[in-house]
mmCIF file with all atom_site columns, C-alpha atoms in Angstrom:
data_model
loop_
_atom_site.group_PDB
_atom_site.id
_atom_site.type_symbol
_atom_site.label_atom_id
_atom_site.label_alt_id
_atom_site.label_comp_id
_atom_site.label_asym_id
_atom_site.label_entity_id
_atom_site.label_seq_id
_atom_site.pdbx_PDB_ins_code
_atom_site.Cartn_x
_atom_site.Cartn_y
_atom_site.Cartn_z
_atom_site.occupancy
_atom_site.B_iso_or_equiv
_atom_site.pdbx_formal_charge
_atom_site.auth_seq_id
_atom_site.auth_comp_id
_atom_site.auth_asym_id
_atom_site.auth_atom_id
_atom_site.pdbx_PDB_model_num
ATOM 1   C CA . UNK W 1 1   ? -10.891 12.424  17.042  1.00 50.00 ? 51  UNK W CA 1
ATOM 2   C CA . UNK W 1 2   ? -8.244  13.611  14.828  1.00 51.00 ? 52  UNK W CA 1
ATOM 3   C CA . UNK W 1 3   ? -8.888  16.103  11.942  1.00 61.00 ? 53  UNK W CA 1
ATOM 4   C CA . UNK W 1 4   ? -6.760  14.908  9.018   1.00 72.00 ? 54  UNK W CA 1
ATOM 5   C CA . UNK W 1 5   ? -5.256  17.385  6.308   1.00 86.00 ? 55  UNK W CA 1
ATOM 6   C CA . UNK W 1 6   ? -3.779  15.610  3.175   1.00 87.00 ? 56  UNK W CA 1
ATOM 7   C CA . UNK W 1 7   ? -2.197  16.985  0.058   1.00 91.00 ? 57  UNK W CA 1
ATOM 8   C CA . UNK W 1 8   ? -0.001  16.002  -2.148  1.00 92.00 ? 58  UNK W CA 1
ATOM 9   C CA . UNK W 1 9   ? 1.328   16.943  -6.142  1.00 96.00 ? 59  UNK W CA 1
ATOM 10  C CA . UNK W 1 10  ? 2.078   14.398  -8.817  1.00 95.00 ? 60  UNK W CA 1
ATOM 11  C CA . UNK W 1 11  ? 3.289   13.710  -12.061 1.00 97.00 ? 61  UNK W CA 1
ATOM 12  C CA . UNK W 1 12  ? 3.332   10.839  -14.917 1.00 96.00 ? 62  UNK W CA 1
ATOM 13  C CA . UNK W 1 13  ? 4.688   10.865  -18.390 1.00 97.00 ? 63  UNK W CA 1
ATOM 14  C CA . UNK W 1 14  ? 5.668   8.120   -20.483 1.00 96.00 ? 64  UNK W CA 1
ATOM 15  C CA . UNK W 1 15  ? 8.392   7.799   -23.515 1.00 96.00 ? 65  UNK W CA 1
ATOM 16  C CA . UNK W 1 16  ? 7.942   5.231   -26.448 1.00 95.00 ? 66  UNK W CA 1
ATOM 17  C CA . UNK W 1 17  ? 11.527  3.664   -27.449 1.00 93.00 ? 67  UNK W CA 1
ATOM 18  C CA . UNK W 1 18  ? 9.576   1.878   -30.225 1.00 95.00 ? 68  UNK W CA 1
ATOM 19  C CA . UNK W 1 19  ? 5.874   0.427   -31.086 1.00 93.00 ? 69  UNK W CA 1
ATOM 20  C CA . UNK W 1 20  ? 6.868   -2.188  -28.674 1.00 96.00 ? 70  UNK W CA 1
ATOM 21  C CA . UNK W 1 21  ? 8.441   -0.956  -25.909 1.00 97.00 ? 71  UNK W CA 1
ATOM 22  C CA . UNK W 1 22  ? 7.916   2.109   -23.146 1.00 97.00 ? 72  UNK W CA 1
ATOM 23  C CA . UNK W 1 23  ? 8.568   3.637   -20.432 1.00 97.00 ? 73  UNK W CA 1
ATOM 24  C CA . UNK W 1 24  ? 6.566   4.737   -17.858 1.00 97.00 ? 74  UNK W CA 1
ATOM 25  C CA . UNK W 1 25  ? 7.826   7.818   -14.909 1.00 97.00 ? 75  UNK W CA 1
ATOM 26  C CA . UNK W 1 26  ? 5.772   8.821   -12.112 1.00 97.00 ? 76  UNK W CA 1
ATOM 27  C CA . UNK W 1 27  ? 6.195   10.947  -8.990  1.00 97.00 ? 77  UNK W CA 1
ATOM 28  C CA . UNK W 1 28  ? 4.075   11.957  -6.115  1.00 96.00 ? 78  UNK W CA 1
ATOM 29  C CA . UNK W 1 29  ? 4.985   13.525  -3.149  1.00 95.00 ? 79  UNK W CA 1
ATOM 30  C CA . UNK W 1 30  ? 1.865   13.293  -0.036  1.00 92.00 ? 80  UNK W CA 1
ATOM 31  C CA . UNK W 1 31  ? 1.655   15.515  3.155   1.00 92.00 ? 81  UNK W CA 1
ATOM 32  C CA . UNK W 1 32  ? -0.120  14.767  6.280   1.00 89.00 ? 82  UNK W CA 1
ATOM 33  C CA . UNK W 1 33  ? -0.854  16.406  9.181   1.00 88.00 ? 83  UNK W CA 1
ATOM 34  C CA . UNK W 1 34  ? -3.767  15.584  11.954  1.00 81.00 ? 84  UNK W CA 1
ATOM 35  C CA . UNK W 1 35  ? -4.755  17.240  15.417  1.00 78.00 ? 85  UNK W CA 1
ATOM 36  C CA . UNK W 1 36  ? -7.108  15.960  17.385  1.00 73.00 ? 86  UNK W CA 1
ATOM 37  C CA . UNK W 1 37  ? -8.416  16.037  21.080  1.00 72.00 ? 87  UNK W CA 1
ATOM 38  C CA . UNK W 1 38  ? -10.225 14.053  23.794  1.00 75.00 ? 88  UNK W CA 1
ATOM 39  C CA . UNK W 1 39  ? -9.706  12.151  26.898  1.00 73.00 ? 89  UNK W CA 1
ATOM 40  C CA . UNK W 1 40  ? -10.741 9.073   28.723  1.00 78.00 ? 90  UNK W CA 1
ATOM 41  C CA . UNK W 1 41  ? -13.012 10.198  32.052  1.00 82.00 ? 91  UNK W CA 1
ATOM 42  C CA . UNK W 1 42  ? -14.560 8.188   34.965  1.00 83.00 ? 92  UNK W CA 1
ATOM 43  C CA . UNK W 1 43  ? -16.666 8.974   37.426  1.00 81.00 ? 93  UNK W CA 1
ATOM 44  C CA . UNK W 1 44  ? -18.327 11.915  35.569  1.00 82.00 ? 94  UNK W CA 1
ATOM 45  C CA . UNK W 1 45  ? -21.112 13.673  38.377  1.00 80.00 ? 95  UNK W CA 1
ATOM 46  C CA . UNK W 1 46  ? -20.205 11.432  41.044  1.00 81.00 ? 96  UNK W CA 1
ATOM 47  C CA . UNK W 1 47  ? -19.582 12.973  44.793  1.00 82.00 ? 97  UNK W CA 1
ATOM 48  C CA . UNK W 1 48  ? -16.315 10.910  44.922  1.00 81.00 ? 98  UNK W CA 1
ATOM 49  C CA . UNK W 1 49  ? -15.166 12.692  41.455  1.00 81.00 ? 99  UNK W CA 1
ATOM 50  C CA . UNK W 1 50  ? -17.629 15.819  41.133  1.00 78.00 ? 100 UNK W CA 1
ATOM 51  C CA . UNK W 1 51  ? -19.247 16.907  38.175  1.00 83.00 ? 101 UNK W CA 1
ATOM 52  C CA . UNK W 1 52  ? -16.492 16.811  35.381  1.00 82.00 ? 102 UNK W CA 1
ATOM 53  C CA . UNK W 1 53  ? -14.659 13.480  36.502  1.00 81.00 ? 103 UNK W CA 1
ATOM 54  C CA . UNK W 1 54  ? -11.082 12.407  36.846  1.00 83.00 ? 104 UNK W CA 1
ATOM 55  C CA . UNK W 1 55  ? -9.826  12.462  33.873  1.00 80.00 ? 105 UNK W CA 1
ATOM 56  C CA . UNK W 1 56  ? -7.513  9.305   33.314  1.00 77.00 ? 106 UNK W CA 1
ATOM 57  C CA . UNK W 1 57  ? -5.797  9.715   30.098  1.00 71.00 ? 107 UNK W CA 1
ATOM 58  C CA . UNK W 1 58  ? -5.268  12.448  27.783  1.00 71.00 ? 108 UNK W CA 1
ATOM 59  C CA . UNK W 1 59  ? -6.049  11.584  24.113  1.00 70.00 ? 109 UNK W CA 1
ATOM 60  C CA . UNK W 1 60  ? -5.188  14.804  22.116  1.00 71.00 ? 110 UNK W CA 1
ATOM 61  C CA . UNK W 1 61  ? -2.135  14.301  20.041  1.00 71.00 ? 111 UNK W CA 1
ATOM 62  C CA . UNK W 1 62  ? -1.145  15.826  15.923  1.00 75.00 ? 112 UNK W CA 1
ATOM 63  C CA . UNK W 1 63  ? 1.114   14.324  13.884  1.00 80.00 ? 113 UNK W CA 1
ATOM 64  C CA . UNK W 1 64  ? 2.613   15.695  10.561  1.00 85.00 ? 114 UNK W CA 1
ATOM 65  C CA . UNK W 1 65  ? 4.425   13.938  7.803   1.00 89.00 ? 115 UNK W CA 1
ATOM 66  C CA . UNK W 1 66  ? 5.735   13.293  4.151   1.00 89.00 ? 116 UNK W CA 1
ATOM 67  C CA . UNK W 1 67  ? 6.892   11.433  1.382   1.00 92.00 ? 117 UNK W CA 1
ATOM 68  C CA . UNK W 1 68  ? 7.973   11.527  -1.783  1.00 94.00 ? 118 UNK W CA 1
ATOM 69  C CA . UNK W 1 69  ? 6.582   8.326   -3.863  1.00 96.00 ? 119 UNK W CA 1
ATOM 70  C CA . UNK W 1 70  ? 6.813   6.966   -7.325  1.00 96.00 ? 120 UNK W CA 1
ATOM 71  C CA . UNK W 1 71  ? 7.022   4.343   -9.621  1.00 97.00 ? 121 UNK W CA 1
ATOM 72  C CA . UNK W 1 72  ? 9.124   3.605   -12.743 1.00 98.00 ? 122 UNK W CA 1
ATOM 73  C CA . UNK W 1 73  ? 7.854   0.669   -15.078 1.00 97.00 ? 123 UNK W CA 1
ATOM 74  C CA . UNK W 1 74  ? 9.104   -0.543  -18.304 1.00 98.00 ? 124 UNK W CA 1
ATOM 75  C CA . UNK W 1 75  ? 6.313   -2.096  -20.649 1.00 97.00 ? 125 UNK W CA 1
ATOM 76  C CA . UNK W 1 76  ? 6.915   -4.982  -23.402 1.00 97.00 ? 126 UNK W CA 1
ATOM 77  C CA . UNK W 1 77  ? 3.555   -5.483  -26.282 1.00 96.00 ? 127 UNK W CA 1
ATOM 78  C CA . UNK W 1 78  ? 4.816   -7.669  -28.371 1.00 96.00 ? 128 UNK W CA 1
ATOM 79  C CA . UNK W 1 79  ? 1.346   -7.770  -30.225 1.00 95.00 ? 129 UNK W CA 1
ATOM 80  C CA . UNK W 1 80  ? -1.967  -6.683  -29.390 1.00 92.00 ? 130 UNK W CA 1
ATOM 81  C CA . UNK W 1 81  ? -3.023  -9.824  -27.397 1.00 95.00 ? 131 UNK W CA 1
ATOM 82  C CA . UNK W 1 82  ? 0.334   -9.966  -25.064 1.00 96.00 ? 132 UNK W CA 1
ATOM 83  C CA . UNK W 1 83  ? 2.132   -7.083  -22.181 1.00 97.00 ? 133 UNK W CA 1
ATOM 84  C CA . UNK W 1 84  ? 4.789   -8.158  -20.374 1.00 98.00 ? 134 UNK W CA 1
ATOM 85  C CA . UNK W 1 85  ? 5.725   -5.290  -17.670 1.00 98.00 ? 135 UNK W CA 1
ATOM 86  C CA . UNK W 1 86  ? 8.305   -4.635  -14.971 1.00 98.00 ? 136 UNK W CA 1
ATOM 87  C CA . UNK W 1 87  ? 8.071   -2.173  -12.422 1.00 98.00 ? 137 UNK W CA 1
ATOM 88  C CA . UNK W 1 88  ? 9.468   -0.643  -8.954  1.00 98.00 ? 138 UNK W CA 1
ATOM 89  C CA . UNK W 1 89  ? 7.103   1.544   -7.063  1.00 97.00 ? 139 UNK W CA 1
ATOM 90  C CA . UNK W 1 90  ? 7.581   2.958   -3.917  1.00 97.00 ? 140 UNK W CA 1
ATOM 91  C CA . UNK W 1 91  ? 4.362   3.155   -1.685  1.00 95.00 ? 141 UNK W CA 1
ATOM 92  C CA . UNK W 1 92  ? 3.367   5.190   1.893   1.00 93.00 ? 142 UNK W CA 1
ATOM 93  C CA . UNK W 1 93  ? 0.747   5.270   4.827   1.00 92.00 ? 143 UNK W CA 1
ATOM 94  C CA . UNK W 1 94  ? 1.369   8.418   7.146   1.00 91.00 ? 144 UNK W CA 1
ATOM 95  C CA . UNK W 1 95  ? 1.788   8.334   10.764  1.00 88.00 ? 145 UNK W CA 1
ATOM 96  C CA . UNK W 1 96  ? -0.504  9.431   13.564  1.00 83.00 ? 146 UNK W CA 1
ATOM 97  C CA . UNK W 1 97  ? -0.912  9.977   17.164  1.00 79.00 ? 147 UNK W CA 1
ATOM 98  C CA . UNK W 1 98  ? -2.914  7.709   19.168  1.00 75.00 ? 148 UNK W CA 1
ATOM 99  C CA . UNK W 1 99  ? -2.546  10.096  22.270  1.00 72.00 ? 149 UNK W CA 1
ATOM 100 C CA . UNK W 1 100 ? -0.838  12.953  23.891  1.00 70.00 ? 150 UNK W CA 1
ATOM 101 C CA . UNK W 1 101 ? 2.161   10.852  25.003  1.00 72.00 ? 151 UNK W CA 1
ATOM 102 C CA . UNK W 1 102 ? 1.654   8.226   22.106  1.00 76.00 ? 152 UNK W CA 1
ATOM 103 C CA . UNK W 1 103 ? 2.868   8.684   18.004  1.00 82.00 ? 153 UNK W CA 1
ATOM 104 C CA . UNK W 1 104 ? 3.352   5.887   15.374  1.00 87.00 ? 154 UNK W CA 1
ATOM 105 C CA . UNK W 1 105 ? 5.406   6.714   12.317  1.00 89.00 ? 155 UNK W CA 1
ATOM 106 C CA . UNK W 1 106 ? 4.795   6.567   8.465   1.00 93.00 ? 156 UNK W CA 1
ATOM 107 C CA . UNK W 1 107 ? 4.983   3.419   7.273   1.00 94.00 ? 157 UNK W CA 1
ATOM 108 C CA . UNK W 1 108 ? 6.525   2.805   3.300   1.00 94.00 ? 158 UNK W CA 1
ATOM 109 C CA . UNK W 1 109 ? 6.716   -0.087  0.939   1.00 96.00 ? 159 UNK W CA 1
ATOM 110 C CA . UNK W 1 110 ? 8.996   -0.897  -2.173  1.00 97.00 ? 160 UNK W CA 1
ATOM 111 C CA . UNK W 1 111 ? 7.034   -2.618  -4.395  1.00 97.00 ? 161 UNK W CA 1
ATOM 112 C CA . UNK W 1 112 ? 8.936   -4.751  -7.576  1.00 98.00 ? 162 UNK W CA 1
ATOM 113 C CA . UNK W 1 113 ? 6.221   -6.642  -10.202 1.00 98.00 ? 163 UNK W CA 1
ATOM 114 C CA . UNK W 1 114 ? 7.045   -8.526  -13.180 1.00 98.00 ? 164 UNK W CA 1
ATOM 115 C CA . UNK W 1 115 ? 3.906   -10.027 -15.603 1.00 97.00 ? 165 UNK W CA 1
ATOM 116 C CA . UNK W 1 116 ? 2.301   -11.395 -18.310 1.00 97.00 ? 166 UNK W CA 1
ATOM 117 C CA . UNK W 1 117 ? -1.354  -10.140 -19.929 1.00 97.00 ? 167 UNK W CA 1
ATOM 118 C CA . UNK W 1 118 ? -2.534  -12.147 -22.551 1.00 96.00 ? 168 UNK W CA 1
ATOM 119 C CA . UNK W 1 119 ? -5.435  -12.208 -24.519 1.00 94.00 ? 169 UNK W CA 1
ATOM 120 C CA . UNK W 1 120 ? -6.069  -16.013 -26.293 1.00 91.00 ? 170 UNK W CA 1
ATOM 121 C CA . UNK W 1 121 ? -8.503  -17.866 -28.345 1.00 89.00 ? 171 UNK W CA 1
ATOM 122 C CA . UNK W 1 122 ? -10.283 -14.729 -30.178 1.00 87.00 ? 172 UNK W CA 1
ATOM 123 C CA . UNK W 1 123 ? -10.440 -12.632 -26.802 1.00 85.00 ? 173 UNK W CA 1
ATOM 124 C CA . UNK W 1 124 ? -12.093 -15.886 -25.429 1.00 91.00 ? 174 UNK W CA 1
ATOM 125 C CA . UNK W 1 125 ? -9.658  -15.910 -22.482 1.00 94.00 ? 175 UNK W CA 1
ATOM 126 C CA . UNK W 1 126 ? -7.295  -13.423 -20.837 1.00 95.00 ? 176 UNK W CA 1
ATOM 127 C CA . UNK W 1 127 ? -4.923  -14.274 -18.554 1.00 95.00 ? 177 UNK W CA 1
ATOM 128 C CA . UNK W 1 128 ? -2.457  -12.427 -15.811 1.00 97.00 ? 178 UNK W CA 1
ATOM 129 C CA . UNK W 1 129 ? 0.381   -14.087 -14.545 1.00 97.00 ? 179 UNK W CA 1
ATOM 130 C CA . UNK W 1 130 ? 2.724   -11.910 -12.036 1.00 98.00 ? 180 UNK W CA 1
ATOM 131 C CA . UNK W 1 131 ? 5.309   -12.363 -9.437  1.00 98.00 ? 181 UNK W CA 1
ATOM 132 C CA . UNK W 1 132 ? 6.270   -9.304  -6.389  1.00 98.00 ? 182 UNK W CA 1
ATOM 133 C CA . UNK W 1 133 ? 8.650   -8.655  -3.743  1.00 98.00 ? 183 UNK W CA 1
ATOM 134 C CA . UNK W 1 134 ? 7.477   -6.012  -1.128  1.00 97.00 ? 184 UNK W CA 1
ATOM 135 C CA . UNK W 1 135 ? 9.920   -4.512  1.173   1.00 97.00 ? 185 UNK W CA 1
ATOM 136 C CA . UNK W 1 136 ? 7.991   -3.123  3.996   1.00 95.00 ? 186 UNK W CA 1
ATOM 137 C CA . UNK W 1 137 ? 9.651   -0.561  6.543   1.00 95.00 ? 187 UNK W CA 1
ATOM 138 C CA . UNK W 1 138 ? 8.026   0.836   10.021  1.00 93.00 ? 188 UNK W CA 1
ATOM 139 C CA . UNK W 1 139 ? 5.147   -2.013  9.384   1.00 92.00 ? 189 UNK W CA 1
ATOM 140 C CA . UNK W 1 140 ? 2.166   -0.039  10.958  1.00 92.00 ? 190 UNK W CA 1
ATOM 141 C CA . UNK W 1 141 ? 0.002   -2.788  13.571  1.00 90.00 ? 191 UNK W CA 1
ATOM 142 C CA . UNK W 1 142 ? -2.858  -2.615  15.341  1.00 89.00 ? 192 UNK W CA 1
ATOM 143 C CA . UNK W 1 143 ? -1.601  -3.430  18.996  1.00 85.00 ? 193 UNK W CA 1
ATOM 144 C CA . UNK W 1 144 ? -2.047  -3.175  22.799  1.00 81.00 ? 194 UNK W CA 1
ATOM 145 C CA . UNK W 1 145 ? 0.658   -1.695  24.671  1.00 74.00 ? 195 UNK W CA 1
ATOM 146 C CA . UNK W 1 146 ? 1.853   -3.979  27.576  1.00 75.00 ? 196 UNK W CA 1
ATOM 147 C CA . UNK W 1 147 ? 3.415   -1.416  29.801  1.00 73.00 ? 197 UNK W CA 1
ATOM 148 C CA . UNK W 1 148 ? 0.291   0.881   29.771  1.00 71.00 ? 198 UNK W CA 1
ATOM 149 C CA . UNK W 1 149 ? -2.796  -1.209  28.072  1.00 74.00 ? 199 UNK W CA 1
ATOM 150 C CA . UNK W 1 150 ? -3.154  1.143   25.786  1.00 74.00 ? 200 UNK W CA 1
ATOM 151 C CA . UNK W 1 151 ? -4.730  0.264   22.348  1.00 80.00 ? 201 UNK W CA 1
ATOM 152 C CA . UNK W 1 152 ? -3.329  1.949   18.890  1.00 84.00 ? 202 UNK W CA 1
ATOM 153 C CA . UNK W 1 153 ? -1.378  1.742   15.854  1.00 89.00 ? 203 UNK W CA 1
ATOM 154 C CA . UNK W 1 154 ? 2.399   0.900   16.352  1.00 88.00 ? 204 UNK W CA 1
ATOM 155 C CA . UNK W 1 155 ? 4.959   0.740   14.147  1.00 89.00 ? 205 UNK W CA 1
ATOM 156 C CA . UNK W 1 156 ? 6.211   -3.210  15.164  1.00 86.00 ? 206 UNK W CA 1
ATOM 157 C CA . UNK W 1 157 ? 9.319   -3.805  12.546  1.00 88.00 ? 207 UNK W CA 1
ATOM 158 C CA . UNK W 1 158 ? 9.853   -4.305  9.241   1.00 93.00 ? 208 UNK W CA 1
ATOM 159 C CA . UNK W 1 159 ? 8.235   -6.849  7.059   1.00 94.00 ? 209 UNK W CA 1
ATOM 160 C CA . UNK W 1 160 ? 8.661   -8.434  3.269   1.00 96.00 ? 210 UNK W CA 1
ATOM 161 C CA . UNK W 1 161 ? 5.802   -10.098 1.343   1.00 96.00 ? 211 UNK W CA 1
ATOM 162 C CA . UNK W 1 162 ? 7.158   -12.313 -2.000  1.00 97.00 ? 212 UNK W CA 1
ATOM 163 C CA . UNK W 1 163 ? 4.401   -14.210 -3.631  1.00 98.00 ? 213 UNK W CA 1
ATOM 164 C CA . UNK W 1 164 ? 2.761   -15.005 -7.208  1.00 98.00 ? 214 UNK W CA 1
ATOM 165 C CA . UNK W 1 165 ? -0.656  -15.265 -8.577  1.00 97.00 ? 215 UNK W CA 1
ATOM 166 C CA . UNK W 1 166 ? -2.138  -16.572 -11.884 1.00 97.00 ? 216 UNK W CA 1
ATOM 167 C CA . UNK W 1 167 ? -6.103  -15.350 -12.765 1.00 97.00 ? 217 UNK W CA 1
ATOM 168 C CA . UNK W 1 168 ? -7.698  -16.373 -15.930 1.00 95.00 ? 218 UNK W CA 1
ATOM 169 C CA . UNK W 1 169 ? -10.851 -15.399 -17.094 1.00 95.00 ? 219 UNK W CA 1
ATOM 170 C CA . UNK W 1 170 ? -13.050 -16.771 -20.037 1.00 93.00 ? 220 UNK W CA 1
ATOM 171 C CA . UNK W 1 171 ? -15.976 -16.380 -21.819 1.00 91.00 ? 221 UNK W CA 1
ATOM 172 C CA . UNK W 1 172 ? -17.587 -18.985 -23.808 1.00 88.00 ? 222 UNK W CA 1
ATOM 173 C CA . UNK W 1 173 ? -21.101 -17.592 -25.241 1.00 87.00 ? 223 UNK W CA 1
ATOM 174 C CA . UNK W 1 174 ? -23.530 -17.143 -21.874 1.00 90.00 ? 224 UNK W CA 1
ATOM 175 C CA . UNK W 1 175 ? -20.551 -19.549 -20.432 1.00 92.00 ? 225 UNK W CA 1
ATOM 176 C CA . UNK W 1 176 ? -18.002 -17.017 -18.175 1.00 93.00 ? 226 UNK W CA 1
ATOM 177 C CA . UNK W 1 177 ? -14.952 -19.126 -15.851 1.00 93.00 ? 227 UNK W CA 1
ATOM 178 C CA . UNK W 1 178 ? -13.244 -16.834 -13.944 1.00 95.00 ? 228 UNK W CA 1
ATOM 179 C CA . UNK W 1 179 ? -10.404 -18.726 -11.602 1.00 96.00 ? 229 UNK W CA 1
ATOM 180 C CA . UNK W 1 180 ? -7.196  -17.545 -9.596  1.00 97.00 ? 230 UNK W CA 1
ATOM 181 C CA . UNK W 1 181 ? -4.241  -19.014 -7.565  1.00 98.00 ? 231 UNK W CA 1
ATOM 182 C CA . UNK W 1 182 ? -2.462  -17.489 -5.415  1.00 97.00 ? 232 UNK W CA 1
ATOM 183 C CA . UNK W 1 183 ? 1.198   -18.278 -3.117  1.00 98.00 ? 233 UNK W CA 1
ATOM 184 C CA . UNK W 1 184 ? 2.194   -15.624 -0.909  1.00 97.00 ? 234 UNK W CA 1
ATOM 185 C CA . UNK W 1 185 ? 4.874   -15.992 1.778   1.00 97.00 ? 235 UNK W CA 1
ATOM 186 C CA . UNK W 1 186 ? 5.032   -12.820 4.267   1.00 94.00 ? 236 UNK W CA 1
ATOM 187 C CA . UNK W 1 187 ? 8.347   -12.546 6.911   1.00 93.00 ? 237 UNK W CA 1
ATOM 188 C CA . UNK W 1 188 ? 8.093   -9.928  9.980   1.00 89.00 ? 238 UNK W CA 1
ATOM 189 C CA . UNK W 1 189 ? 11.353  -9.109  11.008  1.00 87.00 ? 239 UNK W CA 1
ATOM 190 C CA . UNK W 1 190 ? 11.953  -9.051  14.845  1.00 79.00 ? 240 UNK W CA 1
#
């Protein structure tokens, strides 16, 4: 099995334009790198294959990989019961090998929010409301190989997920609601 290695450095400041408004920077850059070994073998101390086997596929493999991430968000608090944000992120799962003859590639996301926190009725209720638009590239998938039969991770195509969700919670003296809805609407590209 592989032996993963990860690292990465980041950094996140913010910058007040007022009481109400602020800005939010952040950066992170990630590096990956696995190696790993092993094989599929049959037959192991049988007198058709001996004592060690045929072996029938080679899994050793290593990948290595990076990215630079980050996210940039602008924040709106109108008063201390409301936060309306916006905010682009960009997001990344590393590659791997899933044998000798067999890589996938790192998989990113851009992610863009908008929302609404609220806090009502004497902190009785709070509310989130938010829509997003995700812009997958190099989706990663778990798959099977038709040409060989081999089972891994493969990167399939690219893929967007749009969607918004509304959660409310309340409490009520020993009364608590809690409640969400939810439309998402997910596209694979060819």
């Amino acid at each position: 099995l592989p032996v993963p290695t990860t690292w990465g450095v980041f950094a996140q400041t913010g910058y007040r334009f007022s009481e109400q408004f602020e800005l939010q920077l952040g950066a992170r850059y990630s590096h990956f790198k696995a190696d790993g070994g092993g094989s599929v073998t049959i037959g192991a101390g049988s007198p058709i294959f001996g004592p060690d086997g045929l072996v029938v596929a080679d899994l050793a493999g290593s990948h290595e990989d990076g990215r630079m991430t980050g996210k940039v968000a602008l924040n709106w608090t109108p008063n201390d019961d409301n936060l309306v944000y916006v905010f682009a992120a960009r997001g990344y799962k590393p590659g791997g090998s899933n044998s000798a003859v067999s890589e996938f590639g790192p998989e990113t996301v851009w992610d863009y929010e908008a929302g609404w926190k609220s806090t009502l009725f004497d902190g009785q209720v709070n509310t989130q409301l938010g829509v997003f638009y995700m812009d997958y590239k190099n989706f990663q998938f778990d798959a099977r190989d038709p040409s060989t039969g081999q089972a891994g991770v493969f990167n399939i195509s690219d893929a967007t997920i749009k969607g918004a969700e509304l959660q409310l919670q309340g409490s009520f003296g020993s009364l608590r609601l809690d409640g969400g809805i939810a439309y998402v609407d997910s596209n694979l590209d060819e």
